[in-house]
GROMACS .gro file of C-alpha atoms in nm:
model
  365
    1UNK     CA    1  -5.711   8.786   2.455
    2UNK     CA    2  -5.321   8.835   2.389
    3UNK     CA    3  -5.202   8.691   2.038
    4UNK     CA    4  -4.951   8.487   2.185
    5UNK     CA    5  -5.007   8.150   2.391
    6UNK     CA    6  -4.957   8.124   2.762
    7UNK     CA    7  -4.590   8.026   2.848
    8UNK     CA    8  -4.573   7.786   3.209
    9UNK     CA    9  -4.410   7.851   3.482
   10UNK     CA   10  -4.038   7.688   3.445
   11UNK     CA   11  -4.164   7.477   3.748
   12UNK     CA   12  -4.452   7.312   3.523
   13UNK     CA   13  -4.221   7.244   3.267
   14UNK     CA   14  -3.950   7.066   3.507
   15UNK     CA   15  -4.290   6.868   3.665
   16UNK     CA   16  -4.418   6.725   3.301
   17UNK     CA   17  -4.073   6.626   3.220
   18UNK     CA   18  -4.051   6.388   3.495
   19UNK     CA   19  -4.361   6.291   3.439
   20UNK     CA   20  -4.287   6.170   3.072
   21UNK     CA   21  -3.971   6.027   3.192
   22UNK     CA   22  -4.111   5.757   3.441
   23UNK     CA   23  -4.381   5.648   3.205
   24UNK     CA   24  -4.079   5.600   2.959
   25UNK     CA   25  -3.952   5.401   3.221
   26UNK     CA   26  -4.274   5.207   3.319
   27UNK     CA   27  -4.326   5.134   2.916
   28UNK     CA   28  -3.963   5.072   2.872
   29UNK     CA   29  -4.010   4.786   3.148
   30UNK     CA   30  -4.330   4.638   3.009
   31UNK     CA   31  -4.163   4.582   2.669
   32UNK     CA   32  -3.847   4.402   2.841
   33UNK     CA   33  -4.063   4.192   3.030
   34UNK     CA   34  -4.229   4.058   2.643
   35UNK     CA   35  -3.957   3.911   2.556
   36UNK     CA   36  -3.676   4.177   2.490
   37UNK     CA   37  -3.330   4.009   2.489
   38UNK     CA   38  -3.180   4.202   2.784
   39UNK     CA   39  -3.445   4.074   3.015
   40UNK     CA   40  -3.469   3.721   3.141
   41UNK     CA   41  -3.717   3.475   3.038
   42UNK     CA   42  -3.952   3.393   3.330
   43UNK     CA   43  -3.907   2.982   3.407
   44UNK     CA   44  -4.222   2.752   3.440
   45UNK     CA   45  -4.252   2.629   3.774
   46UNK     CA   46  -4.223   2.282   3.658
   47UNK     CA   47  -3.917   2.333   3.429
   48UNK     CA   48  -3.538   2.153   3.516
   49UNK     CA   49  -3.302   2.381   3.613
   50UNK     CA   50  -3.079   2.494   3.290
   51UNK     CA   51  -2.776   2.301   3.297
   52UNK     CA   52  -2.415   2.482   3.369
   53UNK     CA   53  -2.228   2.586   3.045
   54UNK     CA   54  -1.911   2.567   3.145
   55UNK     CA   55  -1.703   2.240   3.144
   56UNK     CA   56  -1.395   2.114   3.267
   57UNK     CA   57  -1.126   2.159   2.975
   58UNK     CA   58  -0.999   1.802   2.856
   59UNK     CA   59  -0.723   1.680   2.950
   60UNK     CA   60  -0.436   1.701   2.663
   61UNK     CA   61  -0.346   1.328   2.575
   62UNK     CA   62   0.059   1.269   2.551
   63UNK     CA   63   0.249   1.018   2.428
   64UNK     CA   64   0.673   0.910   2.447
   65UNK     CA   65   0.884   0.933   2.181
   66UNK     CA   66   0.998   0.586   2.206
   67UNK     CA   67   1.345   0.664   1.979
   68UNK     CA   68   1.582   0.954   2.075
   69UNK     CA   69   1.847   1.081   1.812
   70UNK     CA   70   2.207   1.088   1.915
   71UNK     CA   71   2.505   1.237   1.703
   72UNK     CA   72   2.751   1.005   1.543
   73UNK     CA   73   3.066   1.098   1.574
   74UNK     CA   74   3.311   0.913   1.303
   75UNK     CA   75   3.204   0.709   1.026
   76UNK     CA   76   2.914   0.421   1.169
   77UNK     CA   77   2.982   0.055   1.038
   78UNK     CA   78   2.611  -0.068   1.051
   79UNK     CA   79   2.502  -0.508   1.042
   80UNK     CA   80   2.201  -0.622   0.885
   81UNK     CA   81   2.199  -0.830   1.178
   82UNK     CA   82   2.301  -0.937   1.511
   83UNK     CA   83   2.682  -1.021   1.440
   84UNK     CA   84   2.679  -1.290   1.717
   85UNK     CA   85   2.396  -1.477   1.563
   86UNK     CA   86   2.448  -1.456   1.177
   87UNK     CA   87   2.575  -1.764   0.952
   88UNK     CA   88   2.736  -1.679   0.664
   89UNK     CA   89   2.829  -1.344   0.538
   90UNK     CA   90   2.639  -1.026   0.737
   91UNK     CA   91   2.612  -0.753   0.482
   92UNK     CA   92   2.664  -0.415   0.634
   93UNK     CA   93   2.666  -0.026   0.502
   94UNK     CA   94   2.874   0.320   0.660
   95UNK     CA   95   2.684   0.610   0.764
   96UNK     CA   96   2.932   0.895   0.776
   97UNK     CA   97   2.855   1.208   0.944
   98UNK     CA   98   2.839   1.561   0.739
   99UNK     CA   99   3.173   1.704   0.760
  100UNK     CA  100   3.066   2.099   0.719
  101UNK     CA  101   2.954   2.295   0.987
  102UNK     CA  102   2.681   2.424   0.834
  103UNK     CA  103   2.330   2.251   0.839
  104UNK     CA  104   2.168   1.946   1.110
  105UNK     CA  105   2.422   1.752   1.306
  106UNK     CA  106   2.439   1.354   1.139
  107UNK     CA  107   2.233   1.121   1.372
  108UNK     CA  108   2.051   0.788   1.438
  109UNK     CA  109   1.792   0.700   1.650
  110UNK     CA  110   1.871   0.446   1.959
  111UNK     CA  111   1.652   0.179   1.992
  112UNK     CA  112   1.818  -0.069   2.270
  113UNK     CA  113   2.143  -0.238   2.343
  114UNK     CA  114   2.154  -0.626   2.219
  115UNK     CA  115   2.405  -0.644   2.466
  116UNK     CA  116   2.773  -0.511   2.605
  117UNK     CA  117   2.881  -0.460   2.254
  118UNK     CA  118   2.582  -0.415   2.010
  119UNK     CA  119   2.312  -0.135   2.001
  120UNK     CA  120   2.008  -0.162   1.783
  121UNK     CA  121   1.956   0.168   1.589
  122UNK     CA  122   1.810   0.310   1.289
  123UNK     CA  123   1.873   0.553   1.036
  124UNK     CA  124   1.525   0.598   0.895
  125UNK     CA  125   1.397   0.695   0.618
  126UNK     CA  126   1.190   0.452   0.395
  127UNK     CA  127   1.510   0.260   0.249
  128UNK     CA  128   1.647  -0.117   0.348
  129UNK     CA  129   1.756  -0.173   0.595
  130UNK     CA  130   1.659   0.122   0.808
  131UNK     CA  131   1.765  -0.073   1.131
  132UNK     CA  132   2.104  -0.251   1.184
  133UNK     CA  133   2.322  -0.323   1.444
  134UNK     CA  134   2.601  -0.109   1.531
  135UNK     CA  135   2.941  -0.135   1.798
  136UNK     CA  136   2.870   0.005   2.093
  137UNK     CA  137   3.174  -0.035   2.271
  138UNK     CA  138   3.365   0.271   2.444
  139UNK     CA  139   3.713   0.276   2.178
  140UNK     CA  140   3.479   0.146   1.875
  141UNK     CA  141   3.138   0.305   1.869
  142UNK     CA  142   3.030   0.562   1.646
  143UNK     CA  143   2.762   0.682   1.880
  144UNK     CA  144   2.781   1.053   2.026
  145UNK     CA  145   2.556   1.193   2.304
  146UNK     CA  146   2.223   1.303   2.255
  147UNK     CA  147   2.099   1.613   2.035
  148UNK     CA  148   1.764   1.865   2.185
  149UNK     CA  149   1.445   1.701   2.069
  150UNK     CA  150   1.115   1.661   2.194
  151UNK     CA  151   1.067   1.385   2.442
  152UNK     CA  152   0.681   1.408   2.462
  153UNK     CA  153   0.443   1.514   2.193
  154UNK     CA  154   0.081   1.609   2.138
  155UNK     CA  155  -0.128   1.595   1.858
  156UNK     CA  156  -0.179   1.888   1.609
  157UNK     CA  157  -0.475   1.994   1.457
  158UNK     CA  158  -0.461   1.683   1.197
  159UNK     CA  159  -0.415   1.426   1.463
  160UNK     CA  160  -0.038   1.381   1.376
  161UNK     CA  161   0.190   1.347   1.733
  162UNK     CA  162   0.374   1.663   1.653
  163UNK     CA  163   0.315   1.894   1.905
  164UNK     CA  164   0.608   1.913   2.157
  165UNK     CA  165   0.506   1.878   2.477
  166UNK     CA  166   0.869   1.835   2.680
  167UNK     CA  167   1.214   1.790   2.557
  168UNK     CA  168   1.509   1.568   2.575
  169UNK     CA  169   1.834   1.729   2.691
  170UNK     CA  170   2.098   1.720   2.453
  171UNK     CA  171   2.484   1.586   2.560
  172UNK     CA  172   2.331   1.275   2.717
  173UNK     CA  173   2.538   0.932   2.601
  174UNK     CA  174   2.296   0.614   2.485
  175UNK     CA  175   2.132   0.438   2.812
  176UNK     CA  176   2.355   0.155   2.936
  177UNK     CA  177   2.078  -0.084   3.010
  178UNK     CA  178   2.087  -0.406   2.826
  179UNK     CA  179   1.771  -0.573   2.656
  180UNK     CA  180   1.542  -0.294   2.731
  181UNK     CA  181   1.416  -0.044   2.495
  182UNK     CA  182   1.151   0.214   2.581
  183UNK     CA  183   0.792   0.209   2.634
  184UNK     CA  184   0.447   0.369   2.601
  185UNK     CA  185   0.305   0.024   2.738
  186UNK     CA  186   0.493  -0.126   3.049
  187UNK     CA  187   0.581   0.130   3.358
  188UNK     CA  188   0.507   0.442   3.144
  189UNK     CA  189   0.376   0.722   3.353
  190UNK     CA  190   0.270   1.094   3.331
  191UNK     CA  191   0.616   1.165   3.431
  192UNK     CA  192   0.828   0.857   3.314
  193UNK     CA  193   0.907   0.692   3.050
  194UNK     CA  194   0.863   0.260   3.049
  195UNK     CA  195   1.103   0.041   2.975
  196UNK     CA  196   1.019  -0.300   2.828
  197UNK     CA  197   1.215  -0.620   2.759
  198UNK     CA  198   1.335  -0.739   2.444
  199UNK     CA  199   1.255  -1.025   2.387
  200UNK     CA  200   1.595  -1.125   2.208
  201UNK     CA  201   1.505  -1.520   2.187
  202UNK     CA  202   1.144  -1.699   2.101
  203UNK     CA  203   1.007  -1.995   2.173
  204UNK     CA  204   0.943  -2.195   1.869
  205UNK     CA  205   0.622  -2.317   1.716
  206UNK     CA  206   0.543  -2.637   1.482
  207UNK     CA  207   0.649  -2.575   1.116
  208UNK     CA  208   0.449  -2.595   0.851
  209UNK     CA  209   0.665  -2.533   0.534
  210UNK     CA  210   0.970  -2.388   0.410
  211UNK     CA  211   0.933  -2.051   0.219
  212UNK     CA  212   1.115  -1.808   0.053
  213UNK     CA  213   1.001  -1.419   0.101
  214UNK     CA  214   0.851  -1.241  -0.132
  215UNK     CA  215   0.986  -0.878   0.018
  216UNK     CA  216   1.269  -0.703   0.231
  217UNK     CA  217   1.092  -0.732   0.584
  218UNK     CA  218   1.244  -0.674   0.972
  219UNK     CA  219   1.205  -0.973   1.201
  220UNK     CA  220   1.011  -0.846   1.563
  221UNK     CA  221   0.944  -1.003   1.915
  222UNK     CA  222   0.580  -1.012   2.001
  223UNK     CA  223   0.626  -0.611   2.160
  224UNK     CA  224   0.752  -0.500   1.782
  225UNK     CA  225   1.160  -0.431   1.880
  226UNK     CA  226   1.342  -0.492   1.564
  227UNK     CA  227   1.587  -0.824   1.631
  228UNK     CA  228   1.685  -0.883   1.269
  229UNK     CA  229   1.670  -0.814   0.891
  230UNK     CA  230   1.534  -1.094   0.648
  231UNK     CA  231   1.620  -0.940   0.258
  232UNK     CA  232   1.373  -1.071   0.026
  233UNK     CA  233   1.452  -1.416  -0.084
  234UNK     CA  234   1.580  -1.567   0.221
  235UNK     CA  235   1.459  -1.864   0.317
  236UNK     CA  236   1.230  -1.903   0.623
  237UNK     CA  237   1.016  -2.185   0.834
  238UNK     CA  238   0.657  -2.067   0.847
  239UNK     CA  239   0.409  -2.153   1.146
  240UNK     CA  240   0.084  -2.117   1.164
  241UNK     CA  241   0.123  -1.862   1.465
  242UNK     CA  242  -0.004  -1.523   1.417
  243UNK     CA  243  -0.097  -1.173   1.593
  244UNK     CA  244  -0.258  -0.846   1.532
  245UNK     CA  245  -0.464  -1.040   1.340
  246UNK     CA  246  -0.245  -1.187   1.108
  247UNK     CA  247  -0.068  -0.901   1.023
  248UNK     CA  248   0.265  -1.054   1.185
  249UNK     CA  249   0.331  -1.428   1.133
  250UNK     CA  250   0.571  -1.616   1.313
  251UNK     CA  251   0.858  -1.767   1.126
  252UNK     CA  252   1.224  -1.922   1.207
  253UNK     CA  253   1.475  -1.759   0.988
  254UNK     CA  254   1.775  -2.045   0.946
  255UNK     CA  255   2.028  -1.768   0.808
  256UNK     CA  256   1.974  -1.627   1.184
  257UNK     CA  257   1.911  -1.904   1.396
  258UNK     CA  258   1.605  -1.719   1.524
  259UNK     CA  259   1.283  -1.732   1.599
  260UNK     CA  260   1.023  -1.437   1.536
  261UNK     CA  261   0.804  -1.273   1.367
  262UNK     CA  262   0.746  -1.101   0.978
  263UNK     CA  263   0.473  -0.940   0.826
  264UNK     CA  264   0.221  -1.196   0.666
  265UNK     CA  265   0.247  -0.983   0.352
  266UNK     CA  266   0.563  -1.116   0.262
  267UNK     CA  267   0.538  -1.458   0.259
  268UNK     CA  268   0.400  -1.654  -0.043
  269UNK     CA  269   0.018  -1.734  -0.069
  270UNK     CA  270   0.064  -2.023  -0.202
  271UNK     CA  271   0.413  -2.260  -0.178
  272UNK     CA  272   0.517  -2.643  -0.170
  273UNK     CA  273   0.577  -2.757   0.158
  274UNK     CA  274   0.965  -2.809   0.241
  275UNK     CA  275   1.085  -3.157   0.234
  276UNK     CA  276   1.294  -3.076   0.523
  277UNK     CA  277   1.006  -2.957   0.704
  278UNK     CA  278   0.779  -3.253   0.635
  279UNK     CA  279   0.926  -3.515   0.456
  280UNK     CA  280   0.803  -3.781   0.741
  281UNK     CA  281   0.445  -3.684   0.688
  282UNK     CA  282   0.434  -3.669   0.309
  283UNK     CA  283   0.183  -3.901   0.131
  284UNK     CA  284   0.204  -3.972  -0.193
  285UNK     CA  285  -0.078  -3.972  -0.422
  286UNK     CA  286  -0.183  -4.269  -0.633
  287UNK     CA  287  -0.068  -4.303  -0.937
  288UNK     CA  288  -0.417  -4.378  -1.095
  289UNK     CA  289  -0.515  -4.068  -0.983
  290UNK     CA  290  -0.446  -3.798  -1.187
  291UNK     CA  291  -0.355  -3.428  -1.043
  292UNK     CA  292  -0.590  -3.171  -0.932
  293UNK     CA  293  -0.603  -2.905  -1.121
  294UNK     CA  294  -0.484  -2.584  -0.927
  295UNK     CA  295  -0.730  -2.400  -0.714
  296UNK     CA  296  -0.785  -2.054  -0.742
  297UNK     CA  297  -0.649  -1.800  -0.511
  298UNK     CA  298  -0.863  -1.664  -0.279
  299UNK     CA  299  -0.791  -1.377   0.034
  300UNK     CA  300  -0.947  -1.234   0.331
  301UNK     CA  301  -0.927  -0.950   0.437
  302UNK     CA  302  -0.788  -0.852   0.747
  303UNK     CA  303  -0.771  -0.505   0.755
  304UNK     CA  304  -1.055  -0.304   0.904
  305UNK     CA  305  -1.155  -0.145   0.564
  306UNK     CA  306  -0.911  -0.232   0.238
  307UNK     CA  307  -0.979  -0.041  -0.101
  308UNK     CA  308  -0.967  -0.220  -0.444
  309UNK     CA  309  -0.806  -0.033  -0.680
  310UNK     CA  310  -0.857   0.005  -1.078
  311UNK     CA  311  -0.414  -0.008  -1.108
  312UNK     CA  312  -0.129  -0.072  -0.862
  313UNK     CA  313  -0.098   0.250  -0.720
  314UNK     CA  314  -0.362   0.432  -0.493
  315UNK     CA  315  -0.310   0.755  -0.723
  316UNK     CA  316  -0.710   0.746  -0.748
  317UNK     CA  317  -1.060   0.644  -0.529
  318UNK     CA  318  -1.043   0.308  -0.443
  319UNK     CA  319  -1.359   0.131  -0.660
  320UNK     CA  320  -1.504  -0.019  -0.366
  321UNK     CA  321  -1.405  -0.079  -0.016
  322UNK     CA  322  -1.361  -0.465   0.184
  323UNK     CA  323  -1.360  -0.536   0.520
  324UNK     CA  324  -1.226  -0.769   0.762
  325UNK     CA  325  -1.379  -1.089   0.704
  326UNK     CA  326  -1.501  -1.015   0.341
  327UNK     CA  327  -1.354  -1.341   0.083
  328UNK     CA  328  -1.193  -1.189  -0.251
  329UNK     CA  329  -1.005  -1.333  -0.501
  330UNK     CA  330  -0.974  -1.615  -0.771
  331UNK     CA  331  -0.693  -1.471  -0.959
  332UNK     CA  332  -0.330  -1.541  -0.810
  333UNK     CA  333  -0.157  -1.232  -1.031
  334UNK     CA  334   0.036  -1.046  -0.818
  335UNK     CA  335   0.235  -0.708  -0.898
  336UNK     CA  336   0.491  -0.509  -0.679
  337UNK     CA  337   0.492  -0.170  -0.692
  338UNK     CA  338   0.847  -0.048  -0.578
  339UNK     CA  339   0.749   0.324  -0.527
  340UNK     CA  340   0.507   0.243  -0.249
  341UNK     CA  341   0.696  -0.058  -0.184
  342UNK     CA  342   0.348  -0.247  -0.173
  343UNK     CA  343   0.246  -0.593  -0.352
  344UNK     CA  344  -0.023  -0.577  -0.486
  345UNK     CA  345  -0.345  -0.881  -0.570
  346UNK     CA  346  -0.567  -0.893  -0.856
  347UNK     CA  347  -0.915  -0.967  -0.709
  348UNK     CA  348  -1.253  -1.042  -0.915
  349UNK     CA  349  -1.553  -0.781  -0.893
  350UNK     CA  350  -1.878  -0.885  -0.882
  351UNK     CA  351  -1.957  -0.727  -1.237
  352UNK     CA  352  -1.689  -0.924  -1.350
  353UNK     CA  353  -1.395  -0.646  -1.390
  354UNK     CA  354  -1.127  -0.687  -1.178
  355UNK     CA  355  -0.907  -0.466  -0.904
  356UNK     CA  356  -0.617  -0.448  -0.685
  357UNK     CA  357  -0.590  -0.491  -0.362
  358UNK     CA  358  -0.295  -0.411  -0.108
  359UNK     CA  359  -0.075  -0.796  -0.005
  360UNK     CA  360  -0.060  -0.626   0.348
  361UNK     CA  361  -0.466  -0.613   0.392
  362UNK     CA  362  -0.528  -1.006   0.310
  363UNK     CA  363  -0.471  -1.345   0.439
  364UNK     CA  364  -0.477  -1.691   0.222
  365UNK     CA  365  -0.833  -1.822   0.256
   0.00000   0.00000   0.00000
């Protein structure tokens, strides 16, 4: 016997090769077919169908910017309120545009024309008055033509309408339409912009009592337009008409000779009825009879969800959290914090401590 081992033929090798190649194969397919992620899972006959993954991408929600900016193009005399309409002395205030090239064109934002000769506009901001009336009038007004902006806007990724979606041209003068201001609510479309009425003049409402306010507020129609200023002080009849819950309460401001409507927040909680207002219905007490004392103060809430604060600021977590129909109260202390421009009501806890609670989020129980 030779000392070395018998070499194949080169055909035998070639044959075993393929040989061990196709029952790799046949193996390879019996592990797929246990469950090996590139091969599919075999269905029960009685299983649902899987469902499709794809779906239809959302449609982007839009909304109008409901106040364009235009330039101003000479110092801009600006009313507290409706010239036309105000007894007494009007205060007023100048915007004057920036006189260096350099930097953001001066502008104001358009809200609606009063009439031929007065446009509603603001300056914004967080000071008072933000809104006034200005002269509109072709030799006298102030008002230049329009600057680029956005015209629609989306949300960004913390829900804030900030996204441009389309833009204003700029060089456009201020709409000549009288007594209509734009709108997201009336004739608004994908493609248009509404326009809605201002309603300019209110019907009245019975009066209850003569107040003065307790803050700088703006006087509305029932859509929201801005139709006046009323400076903290002023004198105004209160009704017992509200809306949005009674977050706007409608009043007649003498000073204006109009009717409309204030934020509840800045009218007294508690206040002696006007003699004016109801001097033929006033009943005197007996004299034997001596006075009550003075009830307690007590709110609800009209807000949603209102915090209580330990101070007059929200610089920390609310302590607890109210909501809309929840009674607070029995103190009448009231502070106003100028910063946030917010009044603010002591209310009782129920472990006897007390809190603060925003004016704006309560209503006189």
């Amino acid at each position: 016997m030779s000392r070395f081992p018998c070499i194949p033929h080169p055909r035998g090798i070639a044959s075993a090769m393929v040989g061990i190649a196709a029952a790799a194969a046949l193996l390879s397919g019996h592990a797929q077919a246990a469950g090996s992620p590139s091969a599919p899972a075999a269905r029960p006959a009685n299983a649902p169908a899987a469902a499709p993954t794809g779906k239809p991408a959302a449609k982007r929600e839009t909304r109008w910017v409901l106040q364009l900016r235009y330039r101003i193009t000479k110092p801009c005399t600006i009313y507290f309120n409706h010239p036309d309409h105000t007894r007494g002395a009007n205060k007023s205030w100048t915007l004057t545009p920036r006189t260096s090239g350099k930097g953001k064109p001066t502008t104001v934002k358009w809200r609606y024309n009063a009439n031929r000769k007065w446009a509603v506009i603001s300056v914004g901001g967080h000071g008072y008055p933000h809104w006034g009336y200005t002269n509109r009038t072709k030799k006298d007004t102030c008002l230049g033509t329009s600057i680029r902006q956005a015209e629609k806007v989306a949300k960004n990724s913390e829900g804030k309408w900030t996204v441009p979606v389309s833009y204003y041209p700029a060089g456009r003068p201020i709409p000549s339409r009288i007594g209509y201001g734009r709108s997201r609510a009336v004739g608004a479309t994908e493609q248009h912009v509404g326009w809605r009425e201002v309603k300019q003049t209110l019907p009245g409402a019975k009066i209850i009592r003569r107040v003065a306010t307790d803050e700088n507020v703006t006087l509305r129609d029932n859509a929201n337009f801005v139709i006046g200023n009323v400076p903290k002080g002023w004198r105004v009849d209160r009704t017992r008409a509200t809306r949005q819950n009674g977050h706007w309460t409608k009043v007649k401001v003498p000073k204006l000779n109009r009717w409309g409507y204030i934020e509840t927040r800045a009218l007294p909680a508690r206040s002696t009825t006007h003699p004016s207002a109801a001097a033929a219905h006033a009943t005197p007490a007996p004299a034997a009879t001596p006075a009550p004392p003075a009830p307690a103060c007590h709110w609800k809430v009209i807000w949603p969800a209102a915090g209580v604060y330990p101070t007059t600021a929200r610089t920390t977590a609310p302590l607890k959290v109210k909501h809309a129909g929840d009674t607070v109260g029995q103190s009448c202390a009231t502070v106003h914090n100028t910063a946030e421009n917010q009044t603010y009501v002591q209310v009782t806890l129920a472990d006897g401590g007390t809190g603060w609670m925003r004016r704006s989020a309560l209503h006189p129980a």
